[in-house]
Amino acid sequence: MPQMPLKNLCAGICNAEQLPSHCSLRFRKTSHLRKHEDFQHTFEVGKQSFGRYITLWVNKEPSTGNRIGVVATKRTFHDAVQRNRAKRLMREAFRLLQPMLDKSKPWDIVVIARRAILEQKQQQIQKEMLLLLKKQHLIQGNANEVASNSPN
């Protein structure tokens, strides 16, 4: 699959006339869901989408800006190493997809890992997250070519 140039990928985050070295795809702490009440509110009000490797809950009417929460439970992943790997895979997939997200309306997303995530590569998790975000209508523009933008 051909890789998109970083300049095209970053158009949603930074000014397109800037050089790619000025673009930032960081997953900032201000973008994290932190409080238990915020997670619970997303579960109560939000809509869910199920995938093979992740489950996605989306609340399209939060009180604050765009945030994401990542969950890997002890019940599913008994070992801390497995929980941390699952969370890393989900965060990286979201980080690479974040330029495509519709930023015109606020949303909160909770991503829950399923056991099968441990047997997959990051690209597969990214493709599934892209599909689930499309189902929830959070992807703006043409997102077909961006699924291949992750490094090897």
mmCIF file of C-alpha atoms in Angstrom, residues 17-114:
data_model
loop_
_atom_site.group_PDB
_atom_site.id
_atom_site.type_symbol
_atom_site.label_atom_id
_atom_site.label_comp_id
_atom_site.label_asym_id
_atom_site.label_seq_id
_atom_site.Cartn_x
_atom_site.Cartn_y
_atom_site.Cartn_z
ATOM 1 C CA GLU A 17 1.734 25.485 3.874
ATOM 2 C CA GLN A 18 4.044 24.616 6.756
ATOM 3 C CA LEU A 19 6.760 22.064 6.316
ATOM 4 C CA PRO A 20 5.999 18.532 7.569
ATOM 5 C CA SER A 21 8.586 18.932 10.336
ATOM 6 C CA HIS A 22 6.284 21.521 11.970
ATOM 7 C CA CYS A 23 3.332 19.151 12.102
ATOM 8 C CA SER A 24 2.439 17.473 15.361
ATOM 9 C CA LEU A 25 0.542 14.205 15.635
ATOM 10 C CA ARG A 26 1.078 13.964 19.394
ATOM 11 C CA PHE A 27 -1.586 12.400 21.570
ATOM 12 C CA ARG A 28 -1.795 15.230 24.084
ATOM 13 C CA LYS A 29 -2.861 14.863 27.718
ATOM 14 C CA THR A 30 -5.613 17.420 27.205
ATOM 15 C CA SER A 31 -7.140 14.948 24.732
ATOM 16 C CA HIS A 32 -7.490 12.202 27.376
ATOM 17 C CA LEU A 33 -10.632 11.252 29.260
ATOM 18 C CA ARG A 34 -9.493 11.017 32.862
ATOM 19 C CA LYS A 35 -12.425 11.083 35.278
ATOM 20 C CA HIS A 36 -14.636 8.133 36.107
ATOM 21 C CA GLU A 37 -17.727 10.340 35.672
ATOM 22 C CA ASP A 38 -16.695 11.182 32.091
ATOM 23 C CA PHE A 39 -16.323 7.495 31.221
ATOM 24 C CA GLN A 40 -19.681 6.685 32.826
ATOM 25 C CA HIS A 41 -21.411 9.537 31.008
ATOM 26 C CA THR A 42 -20.047 8.282 27.680
ATOM 27 C CA PHE A 43 -21.289 4.761 28.447
ATOM 28 C CA GLU A 44 -24.753 6.049 29.417
ATOM 29 C CA VAL A 45 -25.299 8.581 26.629
ATOM 30 C CA GLY A 46 -23.003 7.358 23.859
ATOM 31 C CA LYS A 47 -23.487 4.895 21.040
ATOM 32 C CA GLN A 48 -21.341 1.813 20.684
ATOM 33 C CA SER A 49 -19.777 0.012 17.753
ATOM 34 C CA PHE A 50 -18.312 -3.464 18.033
ATOM 35 C CA GLY A 51 -15.251 -4.727 16.205
ATOM 36 C CA ARG A 52 -13.139 -7.854 16.404
ATOM 37 C CA TYR A 53 -10.361 -6.205 18.384
ATOM 38 C CA ILE A 54 -11.942 -3.109 19.940
ATOM 39 C CA THR A 55 -15.274 -1.713 21.058
ATOM 40 C CA LEU A 56 -15.903 1.979 20.507
ATOM 41 C CA TRP A 57 -18.285 4.189 22.527
ATOM 42 C CA VAL A 58 -18.957 7.701 21.213
ATOM 43 C CA ASN A 59 -20.708 10.583 22.960
ATOM 44 C CA LYS A 60 -21.334 13.314 20.390
ATOM 45 C CA GLU A 61 -22.607 15.883 22.890
ATOM 46 C CA PRO A 62 -20.007 16.236 25.665
ATOM 47 C CA SER A 63 -19.611 19.344 27.766
ATOM 48 C CA THR A 64 -15.964 19.794 26.711
ATOM 49 C CA GLY A 65 -13.839 19.379 23.583
ATOM 50 C CA ASN A 66 -12.639 16.272 21.778
ATOM 51 C CA ARG A 67 -11.241 13.623 24.127
ATOM 52 C CA ILE A 68 -10.504 9.893 24.095
ATOM 53 C CA GLY A 69 -10.316 7.283 26.846
ATOM 54 C CA VAL A 70 -8.497 3.969 26.402
ATOM 55 C CA VAL A 71 -9.514 0.918 28.453
ATOM 56 C CA ALA A 72 -7.873 -2.500 28.887
ATOM 57 C CA THR A 73 -9.392 -4.295 31.881
ATOM 58 C CA LYS A 74 -7.733 -6.701 34.306
ATOM 59 C CA ARG A 75 -10.549 -9.153 33.675
ATOM 60 C CA THR A 76 -9.599 -9.355 29.991
ATOM 61 C CA PHE A 77 -5.833 -8.913 30.311
ATOM 62 C CA HIS A 78 -4.482 -10.476 33.514
ATOM 63 C CA ASP A 79 -0.907 -9.366 32.945
ATOM 64 C CA ALA A 80 0.059 -5.670 33.121
ATOM 65 C CA VAL A 81 2.365 -6.104 30.127
ATOM 66 C CA GLN A 82 -0.589 -7.250 28.016
ATOM 67 C CA ARG A 83 -2.798 -4.385 29.250
ATOM 68 C CA ASN A 84 -0.106 -1.839 28.429
ATOM 69 C CA ARG A 85 0.482 -3.289 24.945
ATOM 70 C CA ALA A 86 -3.247 -3.203 24.182
ATOM 71 C CA LYS A 87 -3.473 0.436 25.301
ATOM 72 C CA ARG A 88 -0.377 1.375 23.269
ATOM 73 C CA LEU A 89 -1.868 -0.206 20.135
ATOM 74 C CA MET A 90 -5.148 1.686 20.544
ATOM 75 C CA ARG A 91 -3.493 5.027 21.318
ATOM 76 C CA GLU A 92 -1.178 4.760 18.314
ATOM 77 C CA ALA A 93 -4.049 3.864 15.983
ATOM 78 C CA PHE A 94 -6.014 6.870 17.232
ATOM 79 C CA ARG A 95 -2.986 9.160 17.006
ATOM 80 C CA LEU A 96 -2.512 8.328 13.324
ATOM 81 C CA LEU A 97 -6.225 8.708 12.548
ATOM 82 C CA GLN A 98 -6.764 11.938 14.452
ATOM 83 C CA PRO A 99 -6.157 14.314 11.462
ATOM 84 C CA MET A 100 -9.176 12.759 9.741
ATOM 85 C CA LEU A 101 -11.589 13.257 12.637
ATOM 86 C CA ASP A 102 -14.385 15.795 12.352
ATOM 87 C CA LYS A 103 -13.394 18.610 14.685
ATOM 88 C CA SER A 104 -16.429 20.790 13.941
ATOM 89 C CA LYS A 105 -18.476 19.174 16.732
ATOM 90 C CA PRO A 106 -17.184 18.024 20.142
ATOM 91 C CA TRP A 107 -17.073 14.316 20.969
ATOM 92 C CA ASP A 108 -15.816 11.916 23.604
ATOM 93 C CA ILE A 109 -14.608 8.460 22.583
ATOM 94 C CA VAL A 110 -13.959 5.444 24.805
ATOM 95 C CA VAL A 111 -12.039 2.595 23.179
ATOM 96 C CA ILE A 112 -12.153 -0.777 24.947
ATOM 97 C CA ALA A 113 -9.673 -3.505 24.042
ATOM 98 C CA ARG A 114 -10.782 -7.062 23.377
#
